[in-house]
mmCIF file of C-alpha atoms in Angstrom:
data_model
loop_
_atom_site.group_PDB
_atom_site.id
_atom_site.type_symbol
_atom_site.label_atom_id
_atom_site.label_comp_id
_atom_site.label_asym_id
_atom_site.label_seq_id
_atom_site.Cartn_x
_atom_site.Cartn_y
_atom_site.Cartn_z
ATOM 1 C CA MET H 1 62.769 131.007 148.627
ATOM 2 C CA ASP H 2 63.519 134.472 147.233
ATOM 3 C CA GLU H 3 67.217 133.657 147.196
ATOM 4 C CA ARG H 4 66.607 130.526 145.233
ATOM 5 C CA LEU H 5 64.235 132.214 142.813
ATOM 6 C CA LYS H 6 66.966 134.682 141.877
ATOM 7 C CA GLY H 7 68.542 131.733 140.051
ATOM 8 C CA LEU H 8 65.359 130.986 138.131
ATOM 9 C CA LYS H 9 66.403 132.860 135.026
ATOM 10 C CA LYS H 10 69.570 130.904 134.642
ATOM 11 C CA ALA H 11 67.839 127.663 135.590
ATOM 12 C CA MET H 12 65.169 128.021 132.969
ATOM 13 C CA GLN H 13 67.551 129.201 130.261
ATOM 14 C CA THR H 14 69.745 126.134 130.717
ATOM 15 C CA THR H 15 66.977 123.581 131.083
ATOM 16 C CA THR H 16 63.397 124.510 130.066
ATOM 17 C CA PHE H 17 64.317 126.721 127.150
ATOM 18 C CA LYS H 18 67.517 125.107 125.989
ATOM 19 C CA ASP H 19 66.040 123.676 122.756
ATOM 20 C CA LEU H 20 63.876 126.660 122.052
ATOM 21 C CA SER H 21 64.843 129.188 119.402
ATOM 22 C CA PHE H 22 62.971 131.748 117.357
ATOM 23 C CA THR H 23 64.657 131.243 114.005
ATOM 24 C CA GLU H 24 64.855 133.018 110.677
ATOM 25 C CA GLN H 25 62.396 130.412 109.376
ATOM 26 C CA HIS H 26 59.747 131.403 111.929
ATOM 27 C CA LYS H 27 60.255 135.014 111.021
ATOM 28 C CA GLN H 28 59.862 134.239 107.338
ATOM 29 C CA ALA H 29 56.655 132.267 107.947
ATOM 30 C CA VAL H 30 55.173 135.346 109.666
ATOM 31 C CA GLN H 31 56.371 137.648 106.861
ATOM 32 C CA GLN H 32 54.872 135.371 104.249
ATOM 33 C CA GLN H 33 51.505 135.225 105.969
ATOM 34 C CA VAL H 34 51.523 139.000 106.389
ATOM 35 C CA SER H 35 52.428 139.647 102.749
ATOM 36 C CA THR H 36 49.685 137.292 101.593
ATOM 37 C CA GLU H 37 47.164 139.262 103.665
ATOM 38 C CA LEU H 38 48.576 142.467 102.216
ATOM 39 C CA ALA H 39 48.127 141.091 98.711
ATOM 40 C CA LEU H 40 44.521 140.206 99.537
ATOM 41 C CA THR H 41 43.888 143.774 100.777
ATOM 42 C CA GLU H 42 45.323 145.248 97.581
ATOM 43 C CA LEU H 43 43.414 142.752 95.433
ATOM 44 C CA LEU H 44 40.082 143.549 97.061
ATOM 45 C CA ALA H 45 40.729 147.280 96.805
ATOM 46 C CA LEU H 46 41.102 146.861 93.011
ATOM 47 C CA LEU H 47 37.787 145.090 92.614
ATOM 48 C CA THR H 48 35.476 148.009 93.130
ATOM 49 C CA THR H 49 35.242 147.821 89.353
ATOM 50 C CA PRO H 50 35.092 144.408 87.601
ATOM 51 C CA LYS H 51 38.381 142.950 86.419
ATOM 52 C CA THR H 52 39.687 139.722 84.994
ATOM 53 C CA GLY H 53 42.283 137.569 86.766
ATOM 54 C CA ILE H 54 44.926 138.481 84.189
ATOM 55 C CA ALA H 55 44.283 142.240 84.529
ATOM 56 C CA LEU H 56 44.460 141.902 88.317
ATOM 57 C CA THR H 57 47.757 140.043 88.212
ATOM 58 C CA GLU H 58 49.228 142.722 86.017
ATOM 59 C CA THR H 59 48.162 145.589 88.137
ATOM 60 C CA LEU H 60 49.314 143.894 91.362
ATOM 61 C CA HIS H 61 52.640 143.315 89.707
ATOM 62 C CA GLN H 62 52.951 146.971 88.727
ATOM 63 C CA LYS H 63 52.052 148.057 92.246
ATOM 64 C CA GLY H 64 54.963 145.991 93.488
ATOM 65 C CA VAL H 65 53.035 143.569 95.696
ATOM 66 C CA THR H 66 55.765 141.171 96.788
ATOM 67 C CA ALA H 67 53.639 138.109 97.383
ATOM 68 C CA ILE H 68 52.337 138.289 93.825
ATOM 69 C CA GLN H 69 55.780 138.857 92.324
ATOM 70 C CA LEU H 70 56.974 135.726 94.076
ATOM 71 C CA ASN H 71 53.975 133.598 93.115
ATOM 72 C CA GLU H 72 51.539 134.740 90.397
ATOM 73 C CA GLY H 73 49.248 131.804 91.010
ATOM 74 C CA LEU H 74 48.456 133.347 94.395
ATOM 75 C CA VAL H 75 46.006 135.764 92.697
ATOM 76 C CA TYR H 76 43.741 132.840 91.774
ATOM 77 C CA THR H 77 43.995 131.257 95.235
ATOM 78 C CA LEU H 78 43.074 134.594 96.834
ATOM 79 C CA LEU H 79 40.197 135.130 94.369
ATOM 80 C CA HIS H 80 38.855 131.688 95.061
ATOM 81 C CA GLU H 81 39.048 132.135 98.848
ATOM 82 C CA ALA H 82 37.463 135.579 98.702
ATOM 83 C CA GLU H 83 34.680 134.240 96.520
ATOM 84 C CA LEU H 84 34.005 131.447 99.054
ATOM 85 C CA LYS H 85 33.807 134.044 101.825
ATOM 86 C CA GLY H 86 31.319 135.992 99.821
ATOM 87 C CA TYR H 87 33.553 139.031 99.333
ATOM 88 C CA LEU H 88 33.293 138.943 95.602
ATOM 89 C CA GLU H 89 31.438 137.277 92.765
ATOM 90 C CA GLY H 90 32.538 136.201 89.326
ATOM 91 C CA TYR H 91 30.622 136.298 86.066
ATOM 92 C CA TRP H 92 31.428 135.366 82.505
ATOM 93 C CA SER H 93 31.489 137.870 79.683
ATOM 94 C CA ALA H 94 33.008 137.434 76.184
ATOM 95 C CA CYS H 95 34.761 134.183 77.231
ATOM 96 C CA GLU H 96 36.497 135.842 80.169
ATOM 97 C CA LYS H 97 35.695 135.616 83.887
ATOM 98 C CA TYR H 98 35.306 138.952 85.656
ATOM 99 C CA TYR H 99 35.398 139.468 89.389
ATOM 100 C CA GLN H 100 33.653 142.191 91.337
ATOM 101 C CA LEU H 101 33.131 142.990 95.033
ATOM 102 C CA THR H 102 29.871 142.111 96.667
ATOM 103 C CA LYS H 103 28.303 144.438 99.277
ATOM 104 C CA LYS H 104 29.999 142.386 101.963
ATOM 105 C CA GLY H 105 33.352 142.711 100.188
ATOM 106 C CA LEU H 106 32.933 146.449 99.787
ATOM 107 C CA LYS H 107 32.415 146.796 103.515
ATOM 108 C CA VAL H 108 35.640 144.871 104.178
ATOM 109 C CA VAL H 109 37.570 147.185 101.804
ATOM 110 C CA GLN H 110 36.118 150.319 103.390
ATOM 111 C CA LYS H 111 36.978 149.078 106.862
ATOM 112 C CA GLN H 112 40.526 148.346 105.837
ATOM 113 C CA GLN H 113 41.032 151.668 104.225
ATOM 114 C CA ALA H 114 39.630 153.538 107.257
ATOM 115 C CA LYS H 115 42.069 151.588 109.420
ATOM 116 C CA GLN H 116 45.105 152.363 107.368
ATOM 117 C CA VAL H 117 44.568 156.024 106.675
ATOM 118 C CA LYS H 118 44.969 156.841 110.351
ATOM 119 C CA ARG H 119 48.528 157.948 110.338
ATOM 120 C CA VAL H 120 50.850 157.159 113.200
ATOM 121 C CA PRO H 121 54.406 158.462 113.313
ATOM 122 C CA TRP H 122 56.036 155.043 113.055
ATOM 123 C CA ALA H 123 59.450 156.425 112.078
ATOM 124 C CA ALA H 124 59.680 158.139 115.455
ATOM 125 C CA ARG H 125 58.584 155.002 117.243
ATOM 126 C CA LEU H 126 61.166 152.884 115.431
ATOM 127 C CA GLN H 127 63.882 155.290 116.488
ATOM 128 C CA GLU H 128 62.687 155.209 120.023
ATOM 129 C CA MET H 129 62.870 151.404 120.010
ATOM 130 C CA ALA H 130 66.363 151.435 118.567
ATOM 131 C CA ILE H 131 67.506 153.650 121.445
ATOM 132 C CA HIS H 132 65.963 151.367 124.075
ATOM 133 C CA GLU H 133 67.489 148.207 122.708
ATOM 134 C CA MET U 1 45.273 158.550 94.134
ATOM 135 C CA GLU U 2 46.931 160.403 96.967
ATOM 136 C CA GLU U 3 45.079 158.199 99.423
ATOM 137 C CA MET U 4 46.596 155.065 97.819
ATOM 138 C CA THR U 5 50.095 156.442 98.366
ATOM 139 C CA VAL U 6 49.366 156.987 102.057
ATOM 140 C CA ILE U 7 48.088 153.478 102.447
ATOM 141 C CA HIS U 8 51.115 152.069 100.713
ATOM 142 C CA SER U 9 53.730 153.956 102.644
ATOM 143 C CA ASN U 10 51.993 153.162 105.861
ATOM 144 C CA THR U 11 51.899 149.440 105.259
ATOM 145 C CA THR U 12 55.590 149.427 104.446
ATOM 146 C CA ASN U 13 56.214 151.018 107.782
ATOM 147 C CA HIS U 14 54.112 148.456 109.566
ATOM 148 C CA GLU U 15 56.104 145.640 107.926
ATOM 149 C CA GLN U 16 59.301 147.321 109.000
ATOM 150 C CA LEU U 17 57.993 147.689 112.539
ATOM 151 C CA LEU U 18 56.926 144.015 112.597
ATOM 152 C CA ASP U 19 60.453 143.000 111.543
ATOM 153 C CA THR U 20 61.954 145.109 114.317
ATOM 154 C CA LEU U 21 59.562 143.606 116.838
ATOM 155 C CA MET U 22 60.314 140.042 115.760
ATOM 156 C CA HIS U 23 64.043 140.714 115.886
ATOM 157 C CA ALA U 24 63.832 142.326 119.333
ATOM 158 C CA TYR U 25 61.267 140.073 121.016
ATOM 159 C CA GLY U 26 60.821 136.881 118.963
ATOM 160 C CA GLN U 27 62.800 134.713 121.342
ATOM 161 C CA ASP U 28 61.202 136.270 124.446
ATOM 162 C CA ILE U 29 57.713 135.683 123.118
ATOM 163 C CA LEU U 30 58.482 132.119 122.186
ATOM 164 C CA GLN U 31 59.770 131.410 125.700
ATOM 165 C CA LEU U 32 56.788 133.183 127.272
ATOM 166 C CA VAL U 33 54.337 131.125 125.248
ATOM 167 C CA TYR U 34 56.271 127.946 126.019
ATOM 168 C CA ALA U 35 56.040 128.765 129.738
ATOM 169 C CA TYR U 36 52.258 128.612 129.299
ATOM 170 C CA VAL U 37 51.821 125.648 126.934
ATOM 171 C CA HIS U 38 54.866 123.463 127.677
ATOM 172 C CA ASP U 39 55.092 122.185 124.105
ATOM 173 C CA LYS U 40 57.688 123.259 121.614
ATOM 174 C CA THR U 41 55.797 122.875 118.304
ATOM 175 C CA LEU U 42 52.693 124.455 119.744
ATOM 176 C CA ALA U 43 54.703 127.379 121.206
ATOM 177 C CA GLU U 44 56.277 127.979 117.785
ATOM 178 C CA ASP U 45 52.895 127.973 116.033
ATOM 179 C CA LEU U 46 51.306 130.239 118.617
ATOM 180 C CA THR U 47 54.259 132.652 118.456
ATOM 181 C CA GLN U 48 53.851 132.985 114.686
ATOM 182 C CA GLU U 49 50.158 133.590 115.097
ATOM 183 C CA ILE U 50 50.906 136.221 117.727
ATOM 184 C CA PHE U 51 53.137 138.183 115.395
ATOM 185 C CA VAL U 52 50.569 138.038 112.610
ATOM 186 C CA LYS U 53 47.969 139.244 115.049
ATOM 187 C CA CYS U 54 50.332 141.960 116.225
ATOM 188 C CA TYR U 55 50.743 143.129 112.647
ATOM 189 C CA GLN U 56 46.992 143.279 112.170
ATOM 190 C CA ALA U 57 46.636 145.215 115.403
ATOM 191 C CA LEU U 58 49.357 147.756 114.652
ATOM 192 C CA SER U 59 46.928 150.221 113.205
ATOM 193 C CA HIS U 60 45.001 150.208 116.506
ATOM 194 C CA TYR U 61 48.077 150.874 118.559
ATOM 195 C CA LYS U 62 47.925 154.441 119.704
ATOM 196 C CA GLY U 63 50.948 154.558 121.964
ATOM 197 C CA GLN U 64 48.941 154.563 125.162
ATOM 198 C CA SER U 65 51.145 151.912 126.642
ATOM 199 C CA GLN U 66 54.698 150.869 125.834
ATOM 200 C CA MET U 67 54.983 148.747 122.760
ATOM 201 C CA LYS U 68 56.541 145.876 124.727
ATOM 202 C CA THR U 69 53.682 145.803 127.232
ATOM 203 C CA TRP U 70 51.223 146.023 124.361
ATOM 204 C CA LEU U 71 52.849 143.042 122.546
ATOM 205 C CA TRP U 72 52.946 140.978 125.761
ATOM 206 C CA ARG U 73 49.268 141.552 126.311
ATOM 207 C CA ILE U 74 48.512 140.267 122.805
ATOM 208 C CA ALA U 75 50.749 137.277 123.366
ATOM 209 C CA ILE U 76 49.297 136.317 126.757
ATOM 210 C CA ASN U 77 45.693 136.778 125.666
ATOM 211 C CA HIS U 78 46.230 134.768 122.532
ATOM 212 C CA THR U 79 47.901 131.936 124.420
ATOM 213 C CA LYS U 80 45.208 131.874 127.120
ATOM 214 C CA ASP U 81 42.494 131.858 124.464
ATOM 215 C CA TYR U 82 44.171 128.822 123.009
ATOM 216 C CA LEU U 83 44.388 127.106 126.387
ATOM 217 C CA LYS U 84 40.666 127.743 126.910
ATOM 218 C CA SER U 85 39.724 126.479 123.420
ATOM 219 C CA TRP U 86 37.898 123.286 122.758
ATOM 220 C CA HIS U 87 40.814 121.879 120.780
ATOM 221 C CA HIS U 88 43.243 122.284 123.623
ATOM 222 C CA ARG U 89 40.965 120.981 126.316
ATOM 223 C CA HIS U 90 40.050 117.873 124.352
ATOM 224 C CA ILE U 91 43.231 116.982 122.529
ATOM 225 C CA GLN U 92 46.221 118.705 124.002
ATOM 226 C CA VAL U 93 45.886 117.745 127.627
ATOM 227 C CA THR U 94 46.953 114.179 127.131
ATOM 228 C CA GLU U 95 50.075 115.194 125.289
ATOM 229 C CA ASP U 96 50.970 117.572 128.106
ATOM 230 C CA VAL U 97 50.835 114.735 130.584
ATOM 231 C CA ILE U 98 53.034 112.510 128.458
ATOM 232 C CA LEU U 99 55.502 115.356 128.000
ATOM 233 C CA GLN U 100 55.737 116.007 131.709
ATOM 234 C CA ALA U 101 56.264 112.295 132.365
ATOM 235 C CA VAL U 102 59.187 112.287 129.887
ATOM 236 C CA HIS U 103 60.660 115.308 131.577
ATOM 237 C CA THR U 104 60.516 113.683 134.959
ATOM 238 C CA SER U 105 62.296 110.541 133.846
ATOM 239 C CA ASP U 106 64.922 112.697 132.161
ATOM 240 C CA ASN U 107 65.501 114.315 135.461
ATOM 241 C CA VAL U 108 66.267 111.066 137.207
ATOM 242 C CA GLU U 109 69.181 110.407 134.902
ATOM 243 C CA GLN U 110 70.824 113.803 135.226
ATOM 244 C CA SER U 111 74.067 113.582 137.134
ATOM 245 C CA VAL U 112 75.548 117.067 137.528
ATOM 246 C CA VAL U 113 74.391 118.386 140.908
ATOM 247 C CA GLN U 114 73.929 122.098 140.015
ATOM 248 C CA GLN U 115 72.034 121.132 136.930
ATOM 249 C CA ASP U 116 69.835 118.972 139.050
ATOM 250 C CA ILE U 117 69.081 121.839 141.322
ATOM 251 C CA ASP U 118 68.420 124.170 138.421
ATOM 252 C CA SER U 119 66.260 121.790 136.557
ATOM 253 C CA GLU U 120 64.347 120.852 139.689
ATOM 254 C CA LEU U 121 63.477 124.524 140.246
ATOM 255 C CA ALA U 122 62.622 125.120 136.597
ATOM 256 C CA GLN U 123 60.502 122.001 136.435
ATOM 257 C CA THR U 124 58.654 122.683 139.647
ATOM 258 C CA VAL U 125 57.799 126.162 138.312
ATOM 259 C CA MET U 126 56.643 124.671 135.011
ATOM 260 C CA GLN U 127 54.304 122.326 136.868
ATOM 261 C CA LEU U 128 52.576 125.031 138.876
ATOM 262 C CA PRO U 129 49.002 125.853 137.862
ATOM 263 C CA VAL U 130 49.016 128.477 135.132
ATOM 264 C CA LYS U 131 47.669 131.336 137.283
ATOM 265 C CA TYR U 132 50.640 130.905 139.669
ATOM 266 C CA ARG U 133 53.222 129.984 137.033
ATOM 267 C CA GLU U 134 52.659 133.111 135.003
ATOM 268 C CA LEU U 135 53.348 135.310 138.032
ATOM 269 C CA ILE U 136 56.521 133.575 139.007
ATOM 270 C CA TYR U 137 57.624 133.723 135.376
ATOM 271 C CA LEU U 138 56.868 137.410 134.809
ATOM 272 C CA PHE U 139 58.255 138.501 138.182
ATOM 273 C CA TYR U 140 61.383 136.372 138.581
ATOM 274 C CA PHE U 141 62.290 135.358 135.042
ATOM 275 C CA GLU U 142 61.282 138.488 133.094
ATOM 276 C CA GLU U 143 61.755 140.754 136.101
ATOM 277 C CA TRP U 144 58.677 142.887 135.442
ATOM 278 C CA LYS U 145 57.397 145.269 138.102
ATOM 279 C CA ILE U 146 54.117 144.382 139.913
ATOM 280 C CA LYS U 147 52.510 147.393 138.366
ATOM 281 C CA ASP U 148 53.393 146.274 134.839
ATOM 282 C CA ILE U 149 52.370 142.656 135.522
ATOM 283 C CA ALA U 150 49.001 143.916 136.734
ATOM 284 C CA HIS U 151 48.606 145.882 133.505
ATOM 285 C CA VAL U 152 49.736 143.046 131.212
ATOM 286 C CA LEU U 153 47.405 140.562 132.936
ATOM 287 C CA GLY U 154 44.513 142.989 133.258
ATOM 288 C CA ARG U 155 44.278 142.555 137.076
ATOM 289 C CA ASN U 156 44.739 144.914 139.947
ATOM 290 C CA GLU U 157 48.013 145.170 141.801
ATOM 291 C CA ASN U 158 46.751 143.705 145.054
ATOM 292 C CA THR U 159 45.476 140.570 143.317
ATOM 293 C CA VAL U 160 48.888 140.192 141.661
ATOM 294 C CA LYS U 161 50.737 140.644 144.954
ATOM 295 C CA SER U 162 48.625 138.180 146.920
ATOM 296 C CA ARG U 163 48.671 135.632 144.120
ATOM 297 C CA LEU U 164 52.458 135.920 143.841
ATOM 298 C CA ARG U 165 52.727 135.249 147.603
ATOM 299 C CA LYS U 166 50.561 132.205 147.212
ATOM 300 C CA ALA U 167 52.635 131.068 144.206
ATOM 301 C CA LYS U 168 55.843 131.250 146.167
ATOM 302 C CA GLN U 169 54.276 129.355 149.040
ATOM 303 C CA LEU U 170 53.105 126.594 146.728
ATOM 304 C CA LEU U 171 56.453 126.401 144.996
ATOM 305 C CA LYS U 172 58.209 126.095 148.361
ATOM 306 C CA GLU U 173 55.932 123.319 149.510
ATOM 307 C CA ARG U 174 56.424 121.375 146.308
ATOM 308 C CA LEU U 175 60.210 121.789 146.354
ATOM 309 C CA GLU U 176 60.317 120.598 149.956
ATOM 310 C CA ALA U 177 58.092 117.660 149.144
ATOM 311 C CA SER U 178 60.326 116.583 146.293
ATOM 312 C CA ALA U 179 63.423 116.973 148.484
ATOM 313 C CA TRP U 180 61.704 114.581 150.877
ATOM 314 C CA THR U 181 61.053 111.938 148.241
ATOM 315 C CA ASN U 182 64.564 112.256 146.864
ATOM 316 C CA ASP U 183 66.106 111.591 150.321
#
């Protein structure tokens, strides 16, 4: 049995996995989802003080948030979703809608910031991986 | 203000690391997941979810285990969670059965002998119960050490060893049984 199982790798590569491929498209789908989440993090972090959608879009643009640069409408989608989740609330003032974090939203922002401030030497780790590959 | 710079440079690094990981292990993870779920579209979806999850978890990674082992743990746990989920148990199962049936009839028509032997082995492995299949896959296909398999699956080494023995025994019986029916 052991002898036969030595051929398993080749056997599965040529049969089971022959139509299976992790493509550039899959990679992009992941990157897109990640950059949307990143945009949400940045957006929430800005809403500790009330801001309008237009002001938010501008600031996110200036900060170089890729997902927003590619699709400005995303700001409103994210605002809407975050409002539904109870992370922020909107109110009207002088014909403009302002958004501001709720207590729940503030907790989310604080948690995210605490997570990201912990510094890990990624550069070293990347190098280490490059050597092993 | 300084804090914002730290956050920003750190996230850029995480994105870079994610790219490197997808480049290095994307295909391996896709195959690993497929070995569990036996469905191409589902394996592709789960693989994408796994890398998103991996990105989210990067800030928790403290280097206590190798990055590859760490990623495999995320992948296996995510896939098993899916298999345990309501959705899978109520909807997916029937598709699995149909898929396996298609595979079997494909097999009948294959003419090249070596390919028949290969696909018979691969297929018999794919039809083992998950708890045996994962061991055969990790040990013989991915060539992991028992110690690492134990770590990745969160079990002790003796359990892994005895289950692997049982898996081989079961595989042998099934291959012999199918040789019998083919004759």
